[in-house]
Amino acid sequence: VTGRREARPPPSAPGTGPARAFPRSLLEGPTLDAARGLLGARLVRDPVPASEAQPARERRVGRIVEVEAYIGEDDRASHARFGRTDRNRVMFGPPGIAYVYLVYGMHHCLNVVTEPAGRPAALLVRAVEPMEGIEAMRAARDARAAARGRAAGDVPRHVPDARLTAGPALVAAAFDITRGDTGVDLCDPGSPLRLEAPVAEALPTIRATSRIGIPYAGEPWTSLPWRLVIDGSPSLSGRGR
DNA sequence: GCAAAGATTTGCT
DNA sequence: GCAAATCTTTGCC
């Protein structure tokens, strides 16, 4: 036999470390606990080969730095407030599944379903820090802008790397996430879109604030500190909110 | 069957 | 700081 028994893990891209499946058990617990576990985790999109629809895209990885919790049918800000419908039905299913919706007729947003089946809850992924595949993220963003009618030849205003994914619809655009991704198992290492646990890193400082863009919900829902962020990240949504 | 509103982003004033 | 873009989902007649 040759030197096969060494079984050393293959070298990985700078700063990423070996891939580790994200534990579904963490998402099955209380959503605010799951939110703390999700911060720092990786959102991964496998490489996409060239097709008629689009040129090839390299592997994309982002570090989750901002999430919002939507918990139960009583939460007047949650899509589950209408009860079970065609749109939100995966929120009532098992944890670890992707729920993607279209908002304002033009933007997609990615949620990770949490809590046991029968209890509708999810975490909205509001921002990630680009780690790998930044070129593909820019290409996907530009492709979406072009589809929205930007004239050919228009030069997009320069956007710093860290701001490419600084908002829920920006994350979706950069990762080519659409409603077709609803139902994907984000905890399955075989899924082309998935979560991975981070390698050991210094525990980030987590800050809680009220949720964004839900004035229609009224109190107490508008004021609950159900938005959690990794403090000081350059990729937080808005003006570094 | 129709009307209203929305878990956002962008660009202009 | 504010309004427009854009179309699906939900509620009501």
mmCIF file of C-alpha atoms (C1' of nucleotides) in Angstrom:
data_model
loop_
_atom_site.group_PDB
_atom_site.id
_atom_site.type_symbol
_atom_site.label_atom_id
_atom_site.label_comp_id
_atom_site.label_asym_id
_atom_site.label_seq_id
_atom_site.Cartn_x
_atom_site.Cartn_y
_atom_site.Cartn_z
ATOM 1 C CA VAL A 1 0.000 0.000 0.000
ATOM 2 C CA THR A 2 1.074 3.502 -0.603
ATOM 3 C CA GLY A 3 0.699 6.508 1.600
ATOM 4 C CA ARG A 4 -3.110 6.563 1.378
ATOM 5 C CA ARG A 5 -3.698 5.970 5.057
ATOM 6 C CA GLU A 6 -2.737 9.510 5.920
ATOM 7 C CA ALA A 7 -6.274 10.649 5.058
ATOM 8 C CA ARG A 8 -5.394 14.263 5.540
ATOM 9 C CA PRO A 9 -8.286 16.522 4.524
ATOM 10 C CA PRO A 10 -7.799 18.204 1.166
ATOM 11 C CA PRO A 11 -6.452 21.731 1.210
ATOM 12 C CA SER A 12 -9.225 24.301 1.249
ATOM 13 C CA ALA A 13 -9.425 27.856 0.063
ATOM 14 C CA PRO A 14 -7.837 30.502 2.246
ATOM 15 C CA GLY A 15 -9.783 31.325 5.349
ATOM 16 C CA THR A 16 -12.428 28.647 5.042
ATOM 17 C CA GLY A 17 -11.164 25.493 6.698
ATOM 18 C CA PRO A 18 -12.788 22.091 6.222
ATOM 19 C CA ALA A 19 -16.529 21.977 5.537
ATOM 20 C CA ARG A 20 -18.768 20.903 8.413
ATOM 21 C CA ALA A 21 -22.451 20.161 7.959
ATOM 22 C CA PHE A 22 -24.720 22.500 9.905
ATOM 23 C CA PRO A 23 -26.494 20.671 12.771
ATOM 24 C CA ARG A 24 -30.237 20.486 12.253
ATOM 25 C CA SER A 25 -30.711 20.003 16.004
ATOM 26 C CA LEU A 26 -29.628 23.605 16.538
ATOM 27 C CA LEU A 27 -32.354 24.834 14.182
ATOM 28 C CA GLU A 28 -34.956 22.640 15.850
ATOM 29 C CA GLY A 29 -34.584 24.500 19.144
ATOM 30 C CA PRO A 30 -36.017 27.906 20.083
ATOM 31 C CA THR A 31 -35.596 30.273 17.142
ATOM 32 C CA LEU A 32 -33.668 32.926 19.069
ATOM 33 C CA ASP A 33 -31.147 30.260 20.160
ATOM 34 C CA ALA A 34 -30.931 29.040 16.572
ATOM 35 C CA ALA A 35 -30.269 32.628 15.480
ATOM 36 C CA ARG A 36 -27.190 32.817 17.682
ATOM 37 C CA GLY A 37 -25.982 29.538 16.234
ATOM 38 C CA LEU A 38 -26.591 30.677 12.678
ATOM 39 C CA LEU A 39 -24.533 33.846 13.067
ATOM 40 C CA GLY A 40 -21.011 33.035 11.926
ATOM 41 C CA ALA A 41 -22.142 30.003 9.896
ATOM 42 C CA ARG A 42 -21.417 29.798 6.152
ATOM 43 C CA LEU A 43 -23.940 30.076 3.351
ATOM 44 C CA VAL A 44 -22.589 28.011 0.432
ATOM 45 C CA ARG A 45 -23.623 27.810 -3.235
ATOM 46 C CA ASP A 46 -21.879 25.096 -5.271
ATOM 47 C CA PRO A 47 -20.191 26.013 -8.551
ATOM 48 C CA VAL A 48 -22.605 26.258 -11.471
ATOM 49 C CA PRO A 49 -21.476 25.062 -14.920
ATOM 50 C CA ALA A 50 -22.068 27.267 -17.940
ATOM 51 C CA SER A 51 -25.509 26.949 -19.528
ATOM 52 C CA GLU A 52 -27.716 28.716 -22.033
ATOM 53 C CA ALA A 53 -29.122 30.735 -19.166
ATOM 54 C CA GLN A 54 -25.841 32.023 -17.778
ATOM 55 C CA PRO A 55 -22.047 31.638 -17.868
ATOM 56 C CA ALA A 56 -20.336 29.412 -15.300
ATOM 57 C CA ARG A 57 -20.255 30.642 -11.721
ATOM 58 C CA GLU A 58 -17.574 29.675 -9.239
ATOM 59 C CA ARG A 59 -18.325 28.444 -5.725
ATOM 60 C CA ARG A 60 -19.747 31.156 -3.479
ATOM 61 C CA VAL A 61 -19.398 31.340 0.312
ATOM 62 C CA GLY A 62 -20.581 33.978 2.755
ATOM 63 C CA ARG A 63 -20.365 34.317 6.538
ATOM 64 C CA ILE A 64 -23.789 35.026 8.025
ATOM 65 C CA VAL A 65 -23.664 38.245 10.064
ATOM 66 C CA GLU A 66 -27.314 39.369 10.319
ATOM 67 C CA VAL A 67 -30.571 37.447 10.855
ATOM 68 C CA GLU A 68 -34.134 38.201 11.927
ATOM 69 C CA ALA A 69 -36.501 35.855 13.763
ATOM 70 C CA TYR A 70 -40.153 35.327 12.791
ATOM 71 C CA ILE A 71 -41.810 33.150 15.401
ATOM 72 C CA GLY A 72 -45.259 31.585 15.430
ATOM 73 C CA GLU A 73 -48.671 32.475 14.017
ATOM 74 C CA ASP A 74 -49.123 35.157 16.677
ATOM 75 C CA ASP A 75 -46.175 37.168 15.301
ATOM 76 C CA ARG A 76 -47.990 39.896 13.340
ATOM 77 C CA ALA A 77 -44.849 40.529 11.282
ATOM 78 C CA SER A 78 -44.555 36.913 10.107
ATOM 79 C CA HIS A 79 -45.933 35.418 6.915
ATOM 80 C CA ALA A 80 -47.353 32.735 9.230
ATOM 81 C CA ARG A 81 -49.821 35.289 10.645
ATOM 82 C CA PHE A 82 -52.339 34.201 7.976
ATOM 83 C CA GLY A 83 -52.096 30.582 9.075
ATOM 84 C CA ARG A 84 -50.918 27.899 6.683
ATOM 85 C CA THR A 85 -51.087 29.019 3.016
ATOM 86 C CA ASP A 86 -49.580 27.877 -0.285
ATOM 87 C CA ARG A 87 -46.772 30.389 0.048
ATOM 88 C CA ASN A 88 -45.685 29.806 3.634
ATOM 89 C CA ARG A 89 -46.361 26.094 4.024
ATOM 90 C CA VAL A 90 -42.689 25.129 4.459
ATOM 91 C CA MET A 91 -42.575 27.362 7.543
ATOM 92 C CA PHE A 92 -44.887 24.791 9.144
ATOM 93 C CA GLY A 93 -42.567 21.917 8.225
ATOM 94 C CA PRO A 94 -39.308 20.541 9.653
ATOM 95 C CA PRO A 95 -36.296 22.781 10.449
ATOM 96 C CA GLY A 96 -33.354 23.360 8.121
ATOM 97 C CA ILE A 97 -35.463 23.895 4.989
ATOM 98 C CA ALA A 98 -35.177 27.002 2.790
ATOM 99 C CA TYR A 99 -38.168 29.357 2.514
ATOM 100 C CA VAL A 100 -37.706 31.950 -0.256
ATOM 101 C CA TYR A 101 -40.330 34.581 -1.020
ATOM 102 C CA LEU A 102 -40.681 37.490 -3.425
ATOM 103 C CA VAL A 103 -41.195 40.892 -1.858
ATOM 104 C CA TYR A 104 -42.269 44.168 -3.511
ATOM 105 C CA GLY A 105 -42.655 42.238 -6.746
ATOM 106 C CA MET A 106 -38.936 42.203 -7.419
ATOM 107 C CA HIS A 107 -36.728 41.063 -4.540
ATOM 108 C CA HIS A 108 -36.145 37.547 -3.222
ATOM 109 C CA CYS A 109 -35.380 36.842 0.436
ATOM 110 C CA LEU A 110 -33.949 33.657 1.999
ATOM 111 C CA ASN A 111 -35.213 32.198 5.265
ATOM 112 C CA VAL A 112 -34.065 29.154 7.228
ATOM 113 C CA VAL A 113 -37.018 27.278 8.768
ATOM 114 C CA THR A 114 -36.670 26.641 12.511
ATOM 115 C CA GLU A 115 -38.442 24.750 15.329
ATOM 116 C CA PRO A 116 -40.192 21.366 15.056
ATOM 117 C CA ALA A 117 -42.743 20.669 12.326
ATOM 118 C CA GLY A 118 -46.139 22.124 13.161
ATOM 119 C CA ARG A 119 -44.689 25.269 14.732
ATOM 120 C CA PRO A 120 -44.172 27.941 12.041
ATOM 121 C CA ALA A 121 -40.922 29.886 12.516
ATOM 122 C CA ALA A 122 -37.954 30.976 10.436
ATOM 123 C CA LEU A 123 -34.819 33.098 10.339
ATOM 124 C CA LEU A 124 -34.454 35.674 7.571
ATOM 125 C CA VAL A 125 -30.842 35.854 6.364
ATOM 126 C CA ARG A 126 -30.367 39.628 6.105
ATOM 127 C CA ALA A 127 -26.635 39.868 5.409
ATOM 128 C CA VAL A 128 -23.468 37.844 4.896
ATOM 129 C CA GLU A 129 -19.793 38.746 4.514
ATOM 130 C CA PRO A 130 -18.473 37.577 1.114
ATOM 131 C CA MET A 131 -15.673 35.012 1.619
ATOM 132 C CA GLU A 132 -15.362 33.146 -1.703
ATOM 133 C CA GLY A 133 -16.674 33.644 -5.216
ATOM 134 C CA ILE A 134 -16.913 37.411 -5.076
ATOM 135 C CA GLU A 135 -16.596 37.592 -8.842
ATOM 136 C CA ALA A 136 -19.601 35.272 -9.245
ATOM 137 C CA MET A 137 -21.552 37.351 -6.724
ATOM 138 C CA ARG A 138 -20.926 40.497 -8.759
ATOM 139 C CA ALA A 139 -21.866 38.717 -11.974
ATOM 140 C CA ALA A 140 -25.116 37.430 -10.482
ATOM 141 C CA ARG A 141 -25.958 40.878 -9.130
ATOM 142 C CA ASP A 142 -25.245 42.516 -12.480
ATOM 143 C CA ALA A 143 -27.287 39.897 -14.324
ATOM 144 C CA ARG A 144 -30.262 40.656 -12.111
ATOM 145 C CA ALA A 145 -29.864 44.406 -12.597
ATOM 146 C CA ALA A 146 -29.671 43.888 -16.356
ATOM 147 C CA ALA A 147 -32.851 41.813 -16.256
ATOM 148 C CA ARG A 148 -34.499 44.739 -14.515
ATOM 149 C CA GLY A 149 -33.888 46.905 -17.518
ATOM 150 C CA ARG A 150 -30.630 48.664 -16.949
ATOM 151 C CA ALA A 151 -29.445 49.794 -20.368
ATOM 152 C CA ALA A 152 -26.666 47.731 -21.900
ATOM 153 C CA GLY A 153 -23.346 49.487 -21.469
ATOM 154 C CA ASP A 154 -24.397 51.259 -18.308
ATOM 155 C CA VAL A 155 -21.525 51.057 -15.891
ATOM 156 C CA PRO A 156 -22.757 49.963 -12.466
ATOM 157 C CA ARG A 157 -21.634 52.199 -9.662
ATOM 158 C CA HIS A 158 -18.737 50.644 -7.796
ATOM 159 C CA VAL A 159 -19.794 48.591 -4.783
ATOM 160 C CA PRO A 160 -17.173 47.499 -2.231
ATOM 161 C CA ASP A 161 -16.921 43.723 -1.726
ATOM 162 C CA ALA A 162 -18.309 43.872 1.806
ATOM 163 C CA ARG A 163 -21.444 45.705 0.612
ATOM 164 C CA LEU A 164 -22.326 43.203 -2.132
ATOM 165 C CA THR A 165 -24.422 41.133 0.287
ATOM 166 C CA ALA A 166 -25.440 43.782 2.843
ATOM 167 C CA GLY A 167 -29.216 43.213 2.772
ATOM 168 C CA PRO A 168 -31.653 40.295 2.392
ATOM 169 C CA ALA A 169 -32.425 40.890 -1.285
ATOM 170 C CA LEU A 170 -28.732 41.473 -1.998
ATOM 171 C CA VAL A 171 -27.828 38.096 -0.476
ATOM 172 C CA ALA A 172 -30.434 36.422 -2.690
ATOM 173 C CA ALA A 173 -29.226 38.244 -5.800
ATOM 174 C CA ALA A 174 -25.539 37.470 -5.179
ATOM 175 C CA PHE A 175 -26.250 33.767 -4.593
ATOM 176 C CA ASP A 176 -28.815 33.368 -7.420
ATOM 177 C CA ILE A 177 -31.478 32.448 -4.877
ATOM 178 C CA THR A 178 -35.100 32.410 -6.100
ATOM 179 C CA ARG A 179 -38.407 30.928 -5.019
ATOM 180 C CA GLY A 180 -37.298 27.775 -6.828
ATOM 181 C CA ASP A 181 -34.951 27.180 -3.908
ATOM 182 C CA THR A 182 -37.845 26.900 -1.479
ATOM 183 C CA GLY A 183 -37.815 23.397 -0.020
ATOM 184 C CA VAL A 184 -34.068 22.843 -0.358
ATOM 185 C CA ASP A 185 -32.595 21.099 2.682
ATOM 186 C CA LEU A 186 -29.916 23.534 3.855
ATOM 187 C CA CYS A 187 -28.490 20.993 6.332
ATOM 188 C CA ASP A 188 -27.833 18.342 3.669
ATOM 189 C CA PRO A 189 -24.146 18.390 2.628
ATOM 190 C CA GLY A 190 -25.334 17.250 -0.810
ATOM 191 C CA SER A 191 -27.534 20.289 -1.441
ATOM 192 C CA PRO A 192 -26.175 22.782 -3.984
ATOM 193 C CA LEU A 193 -27.290 25.552 -1.615
ATOM 194 C CA ARG A 194 -26.556 24.832 2.037
ATOM 195 C CA LEU A 195 -25.274 25.890 5.436
ATOM 196 C CA GLU A 196 -21.958 24.881 6.936
ATOM 197 C CA ALA A 197 -20.825 25.294 10.505
ATOM 198 C CA PRO A 198 -17.868 27.619 10.901
ATOM 199 C CA VAL A 199 -14.465 26.452 11.981
ATOM 200 C CA ALA A 200 -13.620 27.464 15.525
ATOM 201 C CA GLU A 201 -13.263 31.196 15.703
ATOM 202 C CA ALA A 202 -13.295 33.759 18.478
ATOM 203 C CA LEU A 203 -16.874 34.185 19.704
ATOM 204 C CA PRO A 204 -18.231 37.254 17.956
ATOM 205 C CA THR A 205 -20.073 39.960 19.881
ATOM 206 C CA ILE A 206 -23.770 39.639 19.113
ATOM 207 C CA ARG A 207 -26.090 42.634 19.285
ATOM 208 C CA ALA A 208 -29.909 42.514 19.250
ATOM 209 C CA THR A 209 -32.138 45.221 17.754
ATOM 210 C CA SER A 210 -35.727 45.585 16.623
ATOM 211 C CA ARG A 211 -36.664 44.139 13.228
ATOM 212 C CA ILE A 212 -36.488 46.173 10.015
ATOM 213 C CA GLY A 213 -39.338 47.093 7.692
ATOM 214 C CA ILE A 214 -42.341 45.823 9.673
ATOM 215 C CA PRO A 215 -44.248 48.944 10.800
ATOM 216 C CA TYR A 216 -47.471 47.259 9.661
ATOM 217 C CA ALA A 217 -47.137 44.697 12.481
ATOM 218 C CA GLY A 218 -47.731 47.173 15.315
ATOM 219 C CA GLU A 219 -46.622 46.755 18.913
ATOM 220 C CA PRO A 220 -45.200 44.808 20.558
ATOM 221 C CA TRP A 221 -43.962 43.143 17.391
ATOM 222 C CA THR A 222 -42.174 46.168 15.931
ATOM 223 C CA SER A 223 -40.068 46.633 19.070
ATOM 224 C CA LEU A 224 -39.089 43.076 19.960
ATOM 225 C CA PRO A 225 -35.274 42.615 19.799
ATOM 226 C CA TRP A 226 -35.539 39.792 17.275
ATOM 227 C CA ARG A 227 -32.884 41.039 14.836
ATOM 228 C CA LEU A 228 -29.432 39.732 15.727
ATOM 229 C CA VAL A 229 -26.175 40.900 14.190
ATOM 230 C CA ILE A 230 -22.468 40.288 14.586
ATOM 231 C CA ASP A 231 -21.416 43.646 15.937
ATOM 232 C CA GLY A 232 -18.991 45.617 13.805
ATOM 233 C CA SER A 233 -19.348 43.586 10.607
ATOM 234 C CA PRO A 234 -18.745 45.717 7.501
ATOM 235 C CA SER A 235 -21.598 43.879 5.751
ATOM 236 C CA LEU A 236 -24.569 44.798 7.950
ATOM 237 C CA SER A 237 -27.655 45.996 6.054
ATOM 238 C CA GLY A 238 -28.546 49.642 5.648
ATOM 239 C CA ARG A 239 -25.914 52.096 6.763
ATOM 240 C CA GLY A 240 -24.183 49.604 9.001
ATOM 241 C CA ARG A 241 -27.261 49.354 11.183
ATOM 242 C "C1'" DG B 1 -63.211 38.783 -9.504
ATOM 243 C "C1'" DC B 2 -60.800 43.146 -7.797
ATOM 244 C "C1'" DA B 3 -58.116 46.037 -4.753
ATOM 245 C "C1'" DA B 4 -54.411 46.705 -1.515
ATOM 246 C "C1'" DA B 5 -50.153 46.017 0.475
ATOM 247 C "C1'" DG B 6 -45.632 44.291 1.027
ATOM 248 C "C1'" DA B 7 -39.680 40.815 5.988
ATOM 249 C "C1'" DT B 8 -36.392 46.179 -0.222
ATOM 250 C "C1'" DT B 9 -33.249 48.739 -2.928
ATOM 251 C "C1'" DT B 10 -31.947 52.576 -5.584
ATOM 252 C "C1'" DG B 11 -31.482 57.097 -7.174
ATOM 253 C "C1'" DC B 12 -32.706 61.764 -7.099
ATOM 254 C "C1'" DT B 13 -33.899 66.208 -4.485
ATOM 255 C "C1'" DG C 1 -34.945 62.185 3.193
ATOM 256 C "C1'" DC C 2 -38.384 60.474 -0.090
ATOM 257 C "C1'" DA C 3 -40.599 58.197 -3.869
ATOM 258 C "C1'" DA C 4 -40.611 54.832 -7.565
ATOM 259 C "C1'" DA C 5 -40.221 50.197 -9.396
ATOM 260 C "C1'" DT C 6 -43.054 45.759 -9.828
ATOM 261 C "C1'" DC C 7 -46.042 41.543 -9.234
ATOM 262 C "C1'" DT C 8 -47.493 37.980 -5.965
ATOM 263 C "C1'" DT C 9 -50.376 36.989 -2.191
ATOM 264 C "C1'" DT C 10 -54.223 37.803 0.603
ATOM 265 C "C1'" DG C 11 -58.664 39.691 1.841
ATOM 266 C "C1'" DC C 12 -63.069 41.187 0.814
ATOM 267 C "C1'" DC C 13 -67.382 41.866 -2.158
#
